[in-house]
């Protein structure tokens, strides 16, 4: 069958069904819980986290019904028999109680085997909110938290335990730092009530959909009815009606969506939901842009692959990188939405990240910098991080501009050799689709997934007529980390190509001549502070370089990713044509090289190549979901003394490993290498990109290279005297020395960095 070309945003959602505004036919009793408070700035010291025993990750067995008695009655929670350990209390809905939001927290108490348990929250008795679980623990949703610090205490049998919780507004921020202003609302795109800046909050709405026997989702006004064409789903071996509860609301100034099979009653965190398998898939959408608006898409929650097996699905509009290119803000939004999900449905056995393109960037970066939000990740059409990818887009813009005047001087094969991709068309696609993300305003209202004009044209920056207007460069989303250049008002730039020898590999392989190499590097140029091409090479700001490395924005791979199970689903798009062909195969190997460099191994990353056909993608997705679920389940059941990293490697399912689908029904296991070798190489070749062709190693984690003097003995060709003079002018300070660390390249400061106070 003929396969049409899709947009990059459609590609980012190939692994999950496209989002759709729910038809809000049935209002739930839930309402917006937005407190009007000033963001609380104080933070607990890191020592606080060590005091708290976090038990997130174990599914709870059946529980008795929760008491509806109001707090303050003096009742004590029941205590199970046969327990003989110390009293402990922990936050379940957010393992980091200093980052709780929304005025409520799900708490677990492990009591000793003697005496009743008395629980208080800021001095108010809340014992009756706790219900015994099948494992003997007590689970309770503590609501009415006040902004800032809250103290939850438990006493039993002469023992006492306390938990300090710091609550933040439902609208954020929590750790991502000061929010963008202005911020244009788009709640009506999801069927929610109109909202106003800057919080863009709207009342929560619950609607219902059902899956038809024809394979489509249809609105269901009354979830108690059973349409004749209602399909069924299978949850843990049980057949259930395929009715989906879809919750839509606002959290962290984003519109979030949660979808799960409906078992006939309102979900509760204190009892098992029979339509849910206790697992959550969190979806992420693609693109990359400067923000300043809420967004009209999520990563997609109506996905048959997930819902038909009982998985719950969650996402938000700030988990779409085209709406918000900050992986840090995406991490905050995902943490808050997941926390709300657990407060609504109960403890989660594990959370699987899912999504392609920009959705893969978020998974890799969140898993490394904010581990624990996602337990395992399945990045599709993957890229490592925003700045590495934008380097490729900017290099391609320079190459496209250069080649426009030299079509007769460089053949098509020579242009391809300089760019490195299997097709030079990948470079023209980068130029036409994402190079404008380096400019001050060219990407405003260029949302690819749909017609999006959220930012009023009159509000957009113009250097002369509106110098204080909205700037849409992707780096705008990192103002809290990189800071601003006071001379230009732009976020400090990490963009640099000083010393980069474009086409070096092509010269060494005699694919271009000495004269062509000289002409290319003499005229390639760079960008000014506003993203406009200029004759001079680009130079990064020293503070920006240090921040990008220190804050793990250019993902290192040696933090949370060292112990995260990864299935990199590499759908082959290298030659698919305009826009799709930016998703080239080598990016999976770039991430693998970083993992090996940081950890000495990449055993926790599996790469599986598959074809860009509906049948090929469906087969790969189904296998990868099942394999990741088994992998995480095996790790959770591993009670050995091995390290987490060793468990991740040892507990990988036997039939899960590198490989490819030679057809939708024929998967082979074989190492995926760069350069490509083995049985997958012929069908799934691996190319390169402009920086690799300029001599940068596969890990591509050098934003600004160290320099060494120009040495003409290093080249396999002889340059004329005039050509030598030209190269000296092109590289007055030297050429890249990739054998040394990059300029400003420091080790990451650690995980869970907090930007509530900007540097």
Short mmCIF file of N, CA, C and O in Angstrom, two decimals, residues 74-81 87 109-119 127-128 130 138 153-161:
data_model
loop_
_atom_site.label_atom_id
_atom_site.label_comp_id
_atom_site.label_asym_id
_atom_site.label_seq_id
_atom_site.Cartn_x
_atom_site.Cartn_y
_atom_site.Cartn_z
N UNK A 74 -11.33 12.03 66.01
CA UNK A 74 -10.58 11.31 67.04
C UNK A 74 -10.50 9.83 66.80
O UNK A 74 -9.92 9.10 67.60
N UNK A 75 -11.08 9.33 65.68
CA UNK A 75 -11.01 7.90 65.38
C UNK A 75 -9.59 7.51 65.01
O UNK A 75 -8.82 8.30 64.48
N UNK A 76 -9.21 6.29 65.28
CA UNK A 76 -7.91 5.78 64.91
C UNK A 76 -8.07 4.73 63.84
O UNK A 76 -9.07 4.01 63.79
N UNK A 77 -7.08 4.64 62.97
CA UNK A 77 -7.14 3.68 61.87
C UNK A 77 -6.91 2.27 62.39
O UNK A 77 -6.20 2.07 63.38
N UNK A 78 -7.52 1.27 61.74
CA UNK A 78 -7.32 -0.11 62.19
C UNK A 78 -5.88 -0.56 61.98
O UNK A 78 -5.20 -0.10 61.09
N UNK A 79 -5.43 -1.48 62.81
CA UNK A 79 -4.06 -1.96 62.74
C UNK A 79 -4.07 -3.45 62.42
O UNK A 79 -4.78 -4.22 63.06
N UNK A 80 -3.31 -3.88 61.43
CA UNK A 80 -3.25 -5.30 61.11
C UNK A 80 -2.45 -6.06 62.16
O UNK A 80 -1.62 -5.49 62.85
N UNK A 81 -2.71 -7.34 62.25
CA UNK A 81 -1.97 -8.17 63.20
C UNK A 81 -0.79 -8.82 62.50
O UNK A 81 -0.73 -8.87 61.27
N UNK A 87 7.43 1.81 63.17
CA UNK A 87 6.46 2.67 62.51
C UNK A 87 7.16 3.52 61.44
O UNK A 87 8.21 4.09 61.69
N UNK A 109 1.36 4.35 55.64
CA UNK A 109 1.90 4.14 56.98
C UNK A 109 2.12 2.65 57.19
O UNK A 109 1.21 1.84 56.95
N UNK A 110 3.31 2.29 57.58
CA UNK A 110 3.62 0.91 57.96
C UNK A 110 3.65 0.87 59.48
O UNK A 110 4.60 1.33 60.11
N UNK A 111 2.60 0.30 60.10
CA UNK A 111 2.51 0.32 61.57
C UNK A 111 3.17 -0.90 62.19
O UNK A 111 3.37 -1.93 61.55
N UNK A 112 3.53 -0.80 63.47
CA UNK A 112 3.97 -2.00 64.19
C UNK A 112 2.75 -2.87 64.50
O UNK A 112 1.62 -2.52 64.17
N UNK A 113 2.97 -3.99 65.14
CA UNK A 113 1.87 -4.93 65.34
C UNK A 113 1.15 -4.74 66.66
O UNK A 113 0.43 -5.63 67.11
N UNK A 114 1.33 -3.59 67.28
CA UNK A 114 0.63 -3.38 68.54
C UNK A 114 0.18 -1.92 68.62
O UNK A 114 0.86 -1.02 68.20
N UNK A 115 -1.02 -1.75 69.14
CA UNK A 115 -1.54 -0.41 69.36
C UNK A 115 -2.20 0.17 68.13
O UNK A 115 -1.87 -0.16 66.99
N UNK A 116 -3.16 1.04 68.37
CA UNK A 116 -3.83 1.74 67.29
C UNK A 116 -2.92 2.84 66.75
O UNK A 116 -2.00 3.31 67.42
N UNK A 117 -3.19 3.26 65.52
CA UNK A 117 -2.40 4.30 64.87
C UNK A 117 -3.19 5.61 64.88
O UNK A 117 -4.36 5.63 64.46
N UNK A 118 -2.57 6.64 65.33
CA UNK A 118 -3.18 7.96 65.33
C UNK A 118 -2.40 8.83 64.35
O UNK A 118 -1.17 8.93 64.43
N UNK A 119 -3.12 9.43 63.40
CA UNK A 119 -2.48 10.22 62.35
C UNK A 119 -3.01 11.64 62.41
O UNK A 119 -4.23 11.86 62.50
N UNK A 127 -6.91 10.28 61.09
CA UNK A 127 -6.77 8.82 61.14
C UNK A 127 -7.82 8.11 60.31
O UNK A 127 -7.56 7.07 59.70
N UNK A 128 -9.04 8.66 60.30
CA UNK A 128 -10.13 7.98 59.62
C UNK A 128 -10.01 8.02 58.10
O UNK A 128 -10.80 7.38 57.41
N UNK A 130 -7.52 6.80 56.57
CA UNK A 130 -6.61 5.72 56.20
C UNK A 130 -7.34 4.39 56.21
O UNK A 130 -8.15 4.10 57.09
N UNK A 138 -1.26 0.95 55.83
CA UNK A 138 -2.40 1.86 55.82
C UNK A 138 -2.17 2.89 54.74
O UNK A 138 -1.08 3.44 54.61
N UNK A 153 1.96 13.44 60.99
CA UNK A 153 2.55 12.64 62.07
C UNK A 153 1.72 11.39 62.31
O UNK A 153 0.50 11.39 62.16
N UNK A 154 2.41 10.33 62.71
CA UNK A 154 1.74 9.08 63.08
C UNK A 154 2.33 8.59 64.39
O UNK A 154 3.55 8.66 64.61
N UNK A 155 1.48 8.09 65.27
CA UNK A 155 1.93 7.49 66.53
C UNK A 155 1.24 6.15 66.71
O UNK A 155 0.07 5.98 66.39
N UNK A 156 1.98 5.19 67.24
CA UNK A 156 1.43 3.85 67.50
C UNK A 156 2.39 3.10 68.39
O UNK A 156 3.60 3.10 68.15
N UNK A 157 1.86 2.45 69.42
CA UNK A 157 2.66 1.60 70.27
C UNK A 157 3.86 2.29 70.88
O UNK A 157 4.93 1.68 71.00
N UNK A 158 3.71 3.54 71.22
CA UNK A 158 4.81 4.28 71.82
C UNK A 158 5.82 4.79 70.81
O UNK A 158 6.82 5.41 71.18
N UNK A 159 5.59 4.53 69.53
CA UNK A 159 6.48 5.02 68.49
C UNK A 159 5.85 6.21 67.79
O UNK A 159 4.62 6.40 67.80
N UNK A 160 6.69 7.03 67.17
CA UNK A 160 6.21 8.19 66.42
C UNK A 160 7.02 8.33 65.14
O UNK A 160 8.21 8.00 65.10
N UNK A 161 6.36 8.78 64.09
CA UNK A 161 7.02 9.03 62.81
C UNK A 161 6.39 10.27 62.20
O UNK A 161 5.19 10.52 62.37
#
